[in-house]
Amino acid sequence: MQFTPKAKKGHIPVRFVEGNLSKFTGTRLDIAYGSATPLVRRKYVLLMRKVVNFAKANKVKNIDINFKDLRALAPKSWSDEEVGRVAATAFVMADYEHTAYKTKPKDGWNRIDTVAVRNTPAKAKEGGFWVGEQIAGAVNLAREMSNTPGGDMTPTLLAEGARQAVKGTEATVTVLDRAQMEREGMGAVLGIAKGSAEEPKFIIVEYWGTDKKVKPVVLIGKGVTFDTGGLNIKGGDHMYEMHMDMSGGAAVIAATALAAKMKLKTNVIALVPAVENNPGTNAVRPGDILTGLSGKTIEVLNTDAEGRVILSDAITYAKRYKPAHVAEVSTLTGAALIAIGQQASLYMTDDEARIGEYQHLGEQSGDYMWPLPQWDEYEDMTRSTFADIPNLSTAGNSRYGGVIAGGMFLWAFAKELKCPWIHIDMAPRMTSVPGEFLAKGAAGAPVRFLYALIEKHAAAN
């Protein structure tokens, strides 16, 4: 998709109409916006996606929109830059489809070629549409990585994907292999990886956009490139889409690459422990005890609670950077979907004063999130019988408070960071849902939230 300030012959004009019925007249796209304007942010985003979705449904490849119409529908408090940024992000995200494994049709892919936005103010171009296009491009990069089948997105290939993501920027990628992790003492990552023939990788993306004395934001993402559940193997229905269990890793790579591309005056580090969780001959067994980088021992009660185990080594590794803020992202629990459905991620934080900030960034970015408590009382969930900590709750029924139990496990390691941290269980937002006008497959969450968090940190430097 390309944005242009002028419409040419063949561009189909878009008109926004009151009501609920959208239609294509053959020469014009009438897009219904409902009954009241201006729209709230959430409805505005959906309407912009609807424009692209409806155009594609009618095989329209070039559309013509008047910026004044976009301005009229937007909240009155928005600047022209924000109108352009939000609209462009929505347009580009709605245009994405995963077609890498399909045969190209004779008439080409059903995508939008150009969007002509007439009467665009100068400030809305570079600071609006261009920025929105870059943000959506990063989201779509994470979607493409997550959508790639597990056979073609092994830990080794995920590491290569990270290198490609930062190509042409000032960011660098370092990848630790099995031998290096053994020397480091990353027994948690190595333990989970033992059942797979695929070698684990520990991916480090560093972007130093300002003086290294400035403490960085560290982003940590779960990189399980395929999760069978290990010896506690998943049922067939639950194993489908488990190639997306590295979506957290894809998100932190994409967000860091975006910060580097935008040349933000801040420092950002992404850490991704990447493994396959397979039930091979050497696989970790229920009851096994692993010793992680922190020196803590971990009792493996269930091999399908593997994400938190590998993330513990990444959290401990993050201490080396003396971070200003740590955000960890993972498709951690099915319990998150039971709790909230698929409309938002759940999160936990050790700093309740930041909940308002996180809520605001989630709403502004479009990666919606909702908090769960991280009370001291929940630490009983992390009492182990035979080790320092279990990977499942031993405080009564392990099915109770599943999201919180996962977060409290991670907190046992994160409390040593001595900086604000947020644990984001993005399992509910791993894939898109009907009604949000996005292609089936990975949703690309929470790249936009992470980038907003990085921007806020940069502004405070």
GROMACS .gro file of C-alpha atoms in nm:
model
  461
    1MET     CA    1   0.000   0.000   0.000
    2GLN     CA    2   0.123   0.347  -0.092
    3PHE     CA    3  -0.011   0.683   0.022
    4THR     CA    4  -0.032   0.969  -0.226
    5PRO     CA    5  -0.171   1.324  -0.196
    6LYS     CA    6  -0.344   1.318  -0.535
    7ALA     CA    7  -0.606   1.090  -0.685
    8LYS     CA    8  -0.562   0.964  -1.039
    9LYS     CA    9  -0.789   0.808  -1.295
   10GLY     CA   10  -0.908   0.475  -1.161
   11HIS     CA   11  -0.915   0.580  -0.796
   12ILE     CA   12  -1.252   0.506  -0.639
   13PRO     CA   13  -1.377   0.782  -0.407
   14VAL     CA   14  -1.477   0.697  -0.051
   15ARG     CA   15  -1.774   0.869   0.109
   16PHE     CA   16  -1.868   0.826   0.474
   17VAL     CA   17  -2.243   0.793   0.526
   18GLU     CA   18  -2.468   0.784   0.830
   19GLY     CA   19  -2.629   0.451   0.915
   20ASN     CA   20  -2.523   0.087   0.914
   21LEU     CA   21  -2.532  -0.004   0.544
   22SER     CA   22  -2.214   0.024   0.341
   23LYS     CA   23  -2.236  -0.020  -0.035
   24PHE     CA   24  -2.031  -0.006  -0.354
   25THR     CA   25  -2.214   0.176  -0.633
   26GLY     CA   26  -1.959   0.078  -0.897
   27THR     CA   27  -1.808   0.425  -0.895
   28ARG     CA   28  -1.805   0.505  -0.523
   29LEU     CA   29  -1.758   0.333  -0.188
   30ASP     CA   30  -2.015   0.442   0.070
   31ILE     CA   31  -1.883   0.348   0.416
   32ALA     CA   32  -2.137   0.360   0.700
   33TYR     CA   33  -2.009   0.509   1.026
   34GLY     CA   34  -2.317   0.470   1.246
   35SER     CA   35  -2.533   0.747   1.386
   36ALA     CA   36  -2.310   0.994   1.569
   37THR     CA   37  -1.990   1.188   1.507
   38PRO     CA   38  -1.722   1.247   1.609
   39LEU     CA   39  -1.633   0.886   1.680
   40VAL     CA   40  -1.452   0.762   1.988
   41ARG     CA   41  -1.100   0.629   1.927
   42ARG     CA   42  -1.193   0.260   1.920
   43LYS     CA   43  -1.475   0.310   1.670
   44TYR     CA   44  -1.259   0.536   1.458
   45VAL     CA   45  -0.991   0.266   1.427
   46LEU     CA   46  -1.250   0.007   1.327
   47LEU     CA   47  -1.404   0.241   1.070
   48MET     CA   48  -1.068   0.304   0.906
   49ARG     CA   49  -1.004  -0.071   0.886
   50LYS     CA   50  -1.354  -0.115   0.748
   51VAL     CA   51  -1.268   0.116   0.458
   52VAL     CA   52  -0.988  -0.115   0.345
   53ASN     CA   53  -1.179  -0.432   0.426
   54PHE     CA   54  -1.482  -0.321   0.222
   55ALA     CA   55  -1.269  -0.201  -0.068
   56LYS     CA   56  -1.092  -0.536  -0.085
   57ALA     CA   57  -1.423  -0.723  -0.066
   58ASN     CA   58  -1.526  -0.534  -0.381
   59LYS     CA   59  -1.189  -0.581  -0.557
   60VAL     CA   60  -1.110  -0.209  -0.541
   61LYS     CA   61  -0.733  -0.153  -0.547
   62ASN     CA   62  -0.708   0.226  -0.549
   63ILE     CA   63  -0.913   0.451  -0.324
   64ASP     CA   64  -0.957   0.826  -0.291
   65ILE     CA   65  -1.028   0.986   0.049
   66ASN     CA   66  -1.056   1.349   0.150
   67PHE     CA   67  -0.856   1.426   0.464
   68LYS     CA   68  -1.130   1.667   0.568
   69ASP     CA   69  -1.365   1.368   0.600
   70LEU     CA   70  -1.113   1.183   0.816
   71ARG     CA   71  -1.076   1.495   1.029
   72ALA     CA   72  -1.454   1.539   1.068
   73LEU     CA   73  -1.502   1.185   1.200
   74ALA     CA   74  -1.211   1.193   1.445
   75PRO     CA   75  -1.228   1.307   1.809
   76LYS     CA   76  -1.206   1.686   1.819
   77SER     CA   77  -0.907   1.677   2.056
   78TRP     CA   78  -0.688   1.502   1.797
   79SER     CA   79  -0.423   1.690   1.605
   80ASP     CA   80  -0.393   1.646   1.229
   81GLU     CA   81  -0.082   1.434   1.295
   82GLU     CA   82  -0.281   1.197   1.515
   83VAL     CA   83  -0.559   1.166   1.258
   84GLY     CA   84  -0.304   1.066   0.996
   85ARG     CA   85  -0.113   0.833   1.227
   86VAL     CA   86  -0.420   0.644   1.347
   87ALA     CA   87  -0.576   0.622   1.000
   88ALA     CA   88  -0.258   0.501   0.831
   89THR     CA   89  -0.192   0.241   1.099
   90ALA     CA   90  -0.545   0.108   1.057
   91PHE     CA   91  -0.530   0.106   0.677
   92VAL     CA   92  -0.200  -0.083   0.657
   93MET     CA   93  -0.293  -0.335   0.927
   94ALA     CA   94  -0.625  -0.407   0.753
   95ASP     CA   95  -0.450  -0.464   0.420
   96TYR     CA   96  -0.217  -0.737   0.553
   97GLU     CA   97  -0.272  -1.105   0.472
   98HIS     CA   98  -0.037  -1.401   0.514
   99THR     CA   99   0.005  -1.531   0.158
  100ALA     CA  100   0.360  -1.671   0.166
  101TYR     CA  101   0.239  -2.029   0.107
  102LYS     CA  102  -0.031  -1.957  -0.150
  103THR     CA  103  -0.003  -1.962  -0.526
  104LYS     CA  104  -0.035  -1.608  -0.658
  105PRO     CA  105  -0.361  -1.559  -0.854
  106LYS     CA  106  -0.337  -1.450  -1.218
  107ASP     CA  107  -0.484  -1.111  -1.133
  108GLY     CA  108  -0.255  -1.067  -0.830
  109TRP     CA  109  -0.322  -1.054  -0.458
  110ASN     CA  110  -0.634  -0.882  -0.336
  111ARG     CA  111  -0.462  -0.584  -0.177
  112ILE     CA  112  -0.489  -0.208  -0.188
  113ASP     CA  113  -0.227  -0.053  -0.416
  114THR     CA  114  -0.270   0.316  -0.336
  115VAL     CA  115  -0.465   0.537  -0.099
  116ALA     CA  116  -0.496   0.894  -0.224
  117VAL     CA  117  -0.559   1.128   0.069
  118ARG     CA  118  -0.648   1.468  -0.074
  119ASN     CA  119  -0.612   1.795   0.119
  120THR     CA  120  -0.370   1.643   0.371
  121PRO     CA  121  -0.205   1.916   0.583
  122ALA     CA  122   0.174   1.914   0.573
  123LYS     CA  123   0.201   1.818   0.942
  124ALA     CA  124  -0.021   1.514   0.887
  125LYS     CA  125   0.207   1.367   0.620
  126GLU     CA  126   0.547   1.301   0.781
  127GLY     CA  127   0.431   1.312   1.141
  128GLY     CA  128   0.105   1.134   1.068
  129PHE     CA  129   0.064   0.905   0.771
  130TRP     CA  130   0.433   0.815   0.741
  131VAL     CA  131   0.466   0.735   1.112
  132GLY     CA  132   0.145   0.532   1.110
  133GLU     CA  133   0.269   0.338   0.810
  134GLN     CA  134   0.593   0.249   0.994
  135ILE     CA  135   0.408   0.141   1.307
  136ALA     CA  136   0.172  -0.081   1.109
  137GLY     CA  137   0.467  -0.221   0.916
  138ALA     CA  138   0.623  -0.333   1.246
  139VAL     CA  139   0.294  -0.489   1.357
  140ASN     CA  140   0.266  -0.672   1.025
  141LEU     CA  141   0.626  -0.792   1.056
  142ALA     CA  142   0.538  -0.952   1.390
  143ARG     CA  143   0.225  -1.102   1.231
  144GLU     CA  144   0.426  -1.246   0.943
  145MET     CA  145   0.682  -1.403   1.177
  146SER     CA  146   0.410  -1.546   1.401
  147ASN     CA  147   0.206  -1.681   1.110
  148THR     CA  148   0.504  -1.872   0.969
  149PRO     CA  149   0.466  -2.247   1.034
  150GLY     CA  150   0.683  -2.400   1.304
  151GLY     CA  151   0.883  -2.601   1.054
  152ASP     CA  152   0.992  -2.277   0.890
  153MET     CA  153   1.028  -2.071   1.209
  154THR     CA  154   1.265  -2.270   1.429
  155PRO     CA  155   1.477  -2.097   1.696
  156THR     CA  156   1.757  -2.064   1.440
  157LEU     CA  157   1.525  -1.909   1.184
  158LEU     CA  158   1.369  -1.677   1.442
  159ALA     CA  159   1.719  -1.549   1.517
  160GLU     CA  160   1.773  -1.489   1.147
  161GLY     CA  161   1.438  -1.312   1.135
  162ALA     CA  162   1.562  -1.077   1.406
  163ARG     CA  163   1.872  -0.997   1.199
  164GLN     CA  164   1.657  -0.920   0.896
  165ALA     CA  165   1.419  -0.706   1.104
  166VAL     CA  166   1.695  -0.463   1.210
  167LYS     CA  167   1.879  -0.461   0.879
  168GLY     CA  168   1.962  -0.105   0.775
  169THR     CA  169   1.929   0.033   1.129
  170GLU     CA  170   2.174   0.100   1.412
  171ALA     CA  171   2.044  -0.200   1.608
  172THR     CA  172   2.258  -0.513   1.643
  173VAL     CA  173   2.173  -0.878   1.703
  174THR     CA  174   2.371  -1.126   1.911
  175VAL     CA  175   2.265  -1.490   1.933
  176LEU     CA  176   2.381  -1.729   2.202
  177ASP     CA  177   2.389  -2.096   2.102
  178ARG     CA  178   2.361  -2.403   2.324
  179ALA     CA  179   2.729  -2.409   2.420
  180GLN     CA  180   2.728  -2.041   2.512
  181MET     CA  181   2.412  -2.082   2.718
  182GLU     CA  182   2.572  -2.376   2.899
  183ARG     CA  183   2.867  -2.157   2.990
  184GLU     CA  184   2.631  -1.885   3.109
  185GLY     CA  185   2.434  -2.131   3.321
  186MET     CA  186   2.096  -2.091   3.147
  187GLY     CA  187   1.964  -2.422   3.272
  188ALA     CA  188   1.600  -2.318   3.244
  189VAL     CA  189   1.614  -2.250   2.869
  190LEU     CA  190   1.834  -2.553   2.805
  191GLY     CA  191   1.613  -2.782   3.012
  192ILE     CA  192   1.299  -2.704   2.813
  193ALA     CA  193   1.492  -2.738   2.484
  194LYS     CA  194   1.621  -3.090   2.557
  195GLY     CA  195   1.331  -3.268   2.390
  196SER     CA  196   1.389  -3.110   2.048
  197ALA     CA  197   1.645  -3.174   1.777
  198GLU     CA  198   1.632  -2.800   1.706
  199GLU     CA  199   1.904  -2.610   1.890
  200PRO     CA  200   1.781  -2.339   2.128
  201LYS     CA  201   1.886  -1.980   2.078
  202PHE     CA  202   1.899  -1.680   2.307
  203ILE     CA  203   1.839  -1.375   2.090
  204ILE     CA  204   1.965  -1.033   2.201
  205VAL     CA  205   1.868  -0.721   2.003
  206GLU     CA  206   2.036  -0.401   2.117
  207TYR     CA  207   1.952  -0.050   2.005
  208TRP     CA  208   2.163   0.223   2.161
  209GLY     CA  209   1.999   0.542   2.036
  210THR     CA  210   2.153   0.768   2.296
  211ASP     CA  211   2.430   0.775   2.557
  212LYS     CA  212   2.480   0.428   2.703
  213LYS     CA  213   2.470   0.584   3.049
  214VAL     CA  214   2.096   0.622   2.995
  215LYS     CA  215   1.928   0.312   3.134
  216PRO     CA  216   1.748   0.113   2.863
  217VAL     CA  217   1.399  -0.024   2.834
  218VAL     CA  218   1.432  -0.403   2.822
  219LEU     CA  219   1.167  -0.600   2.633
  220ILE     CA  220   1.148  -0.974   2.693
  221GLY     CA  221   0.947  -1.203   2.464
  222LYS     CA  222   0.862  -1.570   2.483
  223GLY     CA  223   1.008  -1.752   2.183
  224VAL     CA  224   0.861  -2.103   2.185
  225THR     CA  225   0.860  -2.163   1.811
  226PHE     CA  226   0.637  -2.468   1.851
  227ASP     CA  227   0.475  -2.597   2.166
  228THR     CA  228   0.357  -2.958   2.174
  229GLY     CA  229   0.330  -2.940   2.552
  230GLY     CA  230   0.628  -3.168   2.591
  231LEU     CA  231   0.564  -3.497   2.773
  232ASN     CA  232   0.244  -3.343   2.911
  233ILE     CA  233   0.140  -3.332   2.549
  234LYS     CA  234  -0.145  -3.114   2.432
  235GLY     CA  235  -0.460  -3.260   2.280
  236GLY     CA  236  -0.489  -3.223   1.904
  237ASP     CA  237  -0.732  -2.931   1.916
  238HIS     CA  238  -0.503  -2.742   2.153
  239MET     CA  239  -0.186  -2.799   1.953
  240TYR     CA  240  -0.310  -2.621   1.641
  241GLU     CA  241  -0.167  -2.268   1.608
  242MET     CA  242   0.110  -2.345   1.857
  243HIS     CA  243   0.358  -2.220   1.599
  244MET     CA  244   0.237  -1.880   1.724
  245ASP     CA  245   0.368  -1.946   2.074
  246MET     CA  246   0.663  -1.724   1.981
  247SER     CA  247   0.435  -1.423   1.925
  248GLY     CA  248   0.577  -1.244   2.230
  249GLY     CA  249   0.926  -1.285   2.088
  250ALA     CA  250   0.814  -1.155   1.749
  251ALA     CA  251   0.651  -0.854   1.916
  252VAL     CA  252   0.960  -0.743   2.109
  253ILE     CA  253   1.183  -0.790   1.805
  254ALA     CA  254   0.947  -0.584   1.588
  255ALA     CA  255   0.907  -0.308   1.849
  256THR     CA  256   1.283  -0.276   1.897
  257ALA     CA  257   1.342  -0.274   1.522
  258LEU     CA  258   1.080   0.002   1.490
  259ALA     CA  259   1.248   0.214   1.758
  260ALA     CA  260   1.575   0.178   1.568
  261LYS     CA  261   1.412   0.260   1.235
  262MET     CA  262   1.253   0.571   1.383
  263LYS     CA  263   1.591   0.665   1.539
  264LEU     CA  264   1.438   0.733   1.879
  265LYS     CA  265   1.674   0.901   2.125
  266THR     CA  266   1.663   0.620   2.377
  267ASN     CA  267   1.807   0.274   2.444
  268VAL     CA  268   1.611  -0.046   2.392
  269ILE     CA  269   1.708  -0.410   2.443
  270ALA     CA  270   1.504  -0.712   2.331
  271LEU     CA  271   1.569  -1.055   2.482
  272VAL     CA  272   1.409  -1.367   2.333
  273PRO     CA  273   1.474  -1.717   2.468
  274ALA     CA  274   1.385  -1.937   2.169
  275VAL     CA  275   1.315  -2.311   2.193
  276GLU     CA  276   1.092  -2.587   2.064
  277ASN     CA  277   0.899  -2.773   2.334
  278ASN     CA  278   0.890  -3.132   2.207
  279PRO     CA  279   0.844  -3.472   2.376
  280GLY     CA  280   1.174  -3.616   2.251
  281THR     CA  281   1.385  -3.886   2.412
  282ASN     CA  282   1.572  -3.636   2.630
  283ALA     CA  283   1.273  -3.417   2.711
  284VAL     CA  284   1.233  -3.270   3.057
  285ARG     CA  285   1.000  -3.485   3.270
  286PRO     CA  286   0.735  -3.390   3.525
  287GLY     CA  287   0.920  -3.387   3.855
  288ASP     CA  288   1.254  -3.285   3.704
  289ILE     CA  289   1.434  -2.995   3.869
  290LEU     CA  290   1.621  -2.735   3.664
  291THR     CA  291   1.872  -2.477   3.783
  292GLY     CA  292   1.837  -2.147   3.601
  293LEU     CA  293   2.069  -1.852   3.543
  294SER     CA  294   1.950  -1.697   3.870
  295GLY     CA  295   2.074  -1.997   4.068
  296LYS     CA  296   1.716  -2.078   4.173
  297THR     CA  297   1.594  -2.434   4.124
  298ILE     CA  298   1.269  -2.488   3.934
  299GLU     CA  299   1.047  -2.790   3.992
  300VAL     CA  300   0.879  -2.887   3.665
  301LEU     CA  301   0.532  -3.005   3.763
  302ASN     CA  302   0.396  -2.981   3.411
  303THR     CA  303   0.604  -2.962   3.092
  304ASP     CA  304   0.331  -2.758   2.921
  305ALA     CA  305   0.404  -2.464   3.154
  306GLU     CA  306   0.734  -2.414   2.975
  307GLY     CA  307   0.714  -2.049   2.871
  308ARG     CA  308   0.756  -1.911   3.221
  309VAL     CA  309   1.055  -2.140   3.275
  310ILE     CA  310   1.256  -2.008   2.979
  311LEU     CA  311   1.149  -1.650   3.053
  312SER     CA  312   1.301  -1.675   3.400
  313ASP     CA  313   1.649  -1.693   3.247
  314ALA     CA  314   1.575  -1.391   3.026
  315ILE     CA  315   1.452  -1.187   3.324
  316THR     CA  316   1.771  -1.269   3.515
  317TYR     CA  317   1.982  -1.183   3.209
  318ALA     CA  318   1.808  -0.843   3.189
  319LYS     CA  319   1.968  -0.742   3.521
  320ARG     CA  320   2.299  -0.697   3.335
  321TYR     CA  321   2.160  -0.389   3.162
  322LYS     CA  322   2.052  -0.214   3.484
  323PRO     CA  323   1.724  -0.136   3.307
  324ALA     CA  324   1.496   0.160   3.364
  325HIS     CA  325   1.190  -0.048   3.280
  326VAL     CA  326   1.124  -0.412   3.187
  327ALA     CA  327   0.825  -0.531   2.985
  328GLU     CA  328   0.783  -0.905   2.935
  329VAL     CA  329   0.539  -1.039   2.674
  330SER     CA  330   0.420  -1.396   2.636
  331THR     CA  331   0.138  -1.616   2.517
  332LEU     CA  332   0.154  -1.763   2.865
  333THR     CA  333  -0.181  -1.909   2.966
  334GLY     CA  334  -0.505  -2.038   2.823
  335ALA     CA  335  -0.652  -1.911   3.149
  336ALA     CA  336  -0.617  -1.557   3.014
  337LEU     CA  337  -0.869  -1.631   2.738
  338ILE     CA  338  -1.110  -1.782   2.988
  339ALA     CA  339  -1.078  -1.471   3.204
  340ILE     CA  340  -1.121  -1.197   2.945
  341GLY     CA  341  -1.200  -1.344   2.603
  342GLN     CA  342  -1.000  -1.228   2.302
  343GLN     CA  343  -1.043  -0.853   2.308
  344ALA     CA  344  -0.751  -0.757   2.533
  345SER     CA  345  -0.430  -0.881   2.693
  346LEU     CA  346  -0.404  -0.921   3.068
  347TYR     CA  347  -0.114  -0.778   3.264
  348MET     CA  348   0.042  -0.763   3.608
  349THR     CA  349   0.282  -0.509   3.752
  350ASP     CA  350   0.472  -0.452   4.073
  351ASP     CA  351   0.396  -0.078   4.056
  352GLU     CA  352   0.025  -0.008   4.099
  353ALA     CA  353   0.090   0.363   4.043
  354ARG     CA  354   0.165   0.280   3.679
  355ILE     CA  355  -0.162   0.105   3.608
  356GLY     CA  356  -0.319   0.430   3.488
  357GLU     CA  357  -0.021   0.488   3.258
  358TYR     CA  358  -0.044   0.138   3.112
  359GLN     CA  359  -0.419   0.170   3.060
  360HIS     CA  360  -0.370   0.499   2.879
  361LEU     CA  361  -0.093   0.362   2.655
  362GLY     CA  362  -0.307   0.060   2.573
  363GLU     CA  363  -0.603   0.274   2.471
  364GLN     CA  364  -0.392   0.522   2.274
  365SER     CA  365  -0.196   0.254   2.091
  366GLY     CA  366  -0.489   0.022   2.020
  367ASP     CA  367  -0.334  -0.274   2.205
  368TYR     CA  368  -0.600  -0.296   2.474
  369MET     CA  369  -0.503  -0.442   2.812
  370TRP     CA  370  -0.653  -0.506   3.153
  371PRO     CA  371  -0.476  -0.540   3.492
  372LEU     CA  372  -0.483  -0.826   3.740
  373PRO     CA  373  -0.359  -0.797   4.100
  374GLN     CA  374  -0.007  -0.886   4.203
  375TRP     CA  375  -0.067  -0.909   4.577
  376ASP     CA  376   0.177  -1.056   4.826
  377GLU     CA  377  -0.085  -1.314   4.922
  378TYR     CA  378  -0.042  -1.481   4.583
  379GLU     CA  379   0.321  -1.565   4.657
  380ASP     CA  380   0.195  -1.885   4.820
  381MET     CA  381   0.147  -2.007   4.463
  382THR     CA  382   0.525  -2.015   4.423
  383ARG     CA  383   0.603  -2.250   4.714
  384SER     CA  384   0.768  -2.570   4.593
  385THR     CA  385   0.798  -2.899   4.781
  386PHE     CA  386   1.133  -3.006   4.642
  387ALA     CA  387   1.285  -2.695   4.480
  388ASP     CA  388   1.294  -2.318   4.517
  389ILE     CA  389   0.992  -2.262   4.295
  390PRO     CA  390   0.741  -2.476   4.098
  391ASN     CA  391   0.629  -2.398   3.746
  392LEU     CA  392   0.266  -2.456   3.851
  393SER     CA  393   0.087  -2.337   4.160
  394THR     CA  394   0.101  -2.574   4.456
  395ALA     CA  395  -0.140  -2.360   4.662
  396GLY     CA  396  -0.455  -2.569   4.626
  397ASN     CA  397  -0.615  -2.625   4.286
  398SER     CA  398  -0.360  -2.526   4.021
  399ARG     CA  399  -0.644  -2.427   3.788
  400TYR     CA  400  -0.741  -2.136   4.011
  401GLY     CA  401  -0.590  -1.801   3.918
  402GLY     CA  402  -0.389  -1.945   3.630
  403VAL     CA  403  -0.288  -1.607   3.487
  404ILE     CA  404  -0.181  -1.479   3.827
  405ALA     CA  405   0.012  -1.797   3.905
  406GLY     CA  406   0.214  -1.751   3.586
  407GLY     CA  407   0.279  -1.388   3.667
  408MET     CA  408   0.383  -1.465   4.024
  409PHE     CA  409   0.631  -1.725   3.900
  410LEU     CA  410   0.793  -1.461   3.682
  411TRP     CA  411   0.778  -1.205   3.962
  412ALA     CA  412   0.993  -1.433   4.176
  413PHE     CA  413   1.274  -1.350   3.933
  414ALA     CA  414   1.167  -0.998   3.832
  415LYS     CA  415   1.169  -0.865   4.189
  416GLU     CA  416   1.550  -0.860   4.163
  417LEU     CA  417   1.541  -0.613   3.872
  418LYS     CA  418   1.502  -0.306   4.096
  419CYS     CA  419   1.297  -0.121   3.833
  420PRO     CA  420   0.932  -0.110   3.720
  421TRP     CA  421   0.820  -0.419   3.532
  422ILE     CA  422   0.507  -0.533   3.354
  423HIS     CA  423   0.414  -0.891   3.264
  424ILE     CA  424   0.179  -0.904   2.963
  425ASP     CA  425  -0.010  -1.227   2.900
  426MET     CA  426  -0.102  -1.172   2.537
  427ALA     CA  427  -0.256  -1.516   2.479
  428PRO     CA  428  -0.600  -1.358   2.423
  429ARG     CA  429  -0.456  -1.137   2.147
  430MET     CA  430  -0.246  -1.402   1.975
  431THR     CA  431  -0.492  -1.411   1.686
  432SER     CA  432  -0.741  -1.168   1.537
  433VAL     CA  433  -1.112  -1.204   1.609
  434PRO     CA  434  -1.420  -1.143   1.394
  435GLY     CA  435  -1.540  -0.785   1.386
  436GLU     CA  436  -1.203  -0.613   1.401
  437PHE     CA  437  -1.152  -0.617   1.021
  438LEU     CA  438  -0.816  -0.796   1.028
  439ALA     CA  439  -0.711  -1.104   0.834
  440LYS     CA  440  -0.724  -1.439   1.012
  441GLY     CA  441  -0.408  -1.537   1.194
  442ALA     CA  442  -0.170  -1.344   1.416
  443ALA     CA  443  -0.288  -1.005   1.543
  444GLY     CA  444   0.057  -0.853   1.605
  445ALA     CA  445  -0.011  -0.755   1.966
  446PRO     CA  446   0.129  -0.577   2.159
  447VAL     CA  447   0.381  -0.411   1.925
  448ARG     CA  448   0.198  -0.078   1.932
  449PHE     CA  449   0.182  -0.074   2.313
  450LEU     CA  450   0.553  -0.155   2.342
  451TYR     CA  451   0.643   0.119   2.096
  452ALA     CA  452   0.427   0.367   2.289
  453LEU     CA  453   0.608   0.265   2.607
  454ILE     CA  454   0.945   0.319   2.437
  455GLU     CA  455   0.834   0.660   2.305
  456LYS     CA  456   0.726   0.765   2.654
  457HIS     CA  457   1.063   0.659   2.793
  458ALA     CA  458   1.244   0.849   2.515
  459ALA     CA  459   1.046   1.165   2.591
  460ALA     CA  460   1.143   1.140   2.958
  461ASN     CA  461   1.517   1.109   2.889
   0.00000   0.00000   0.00000
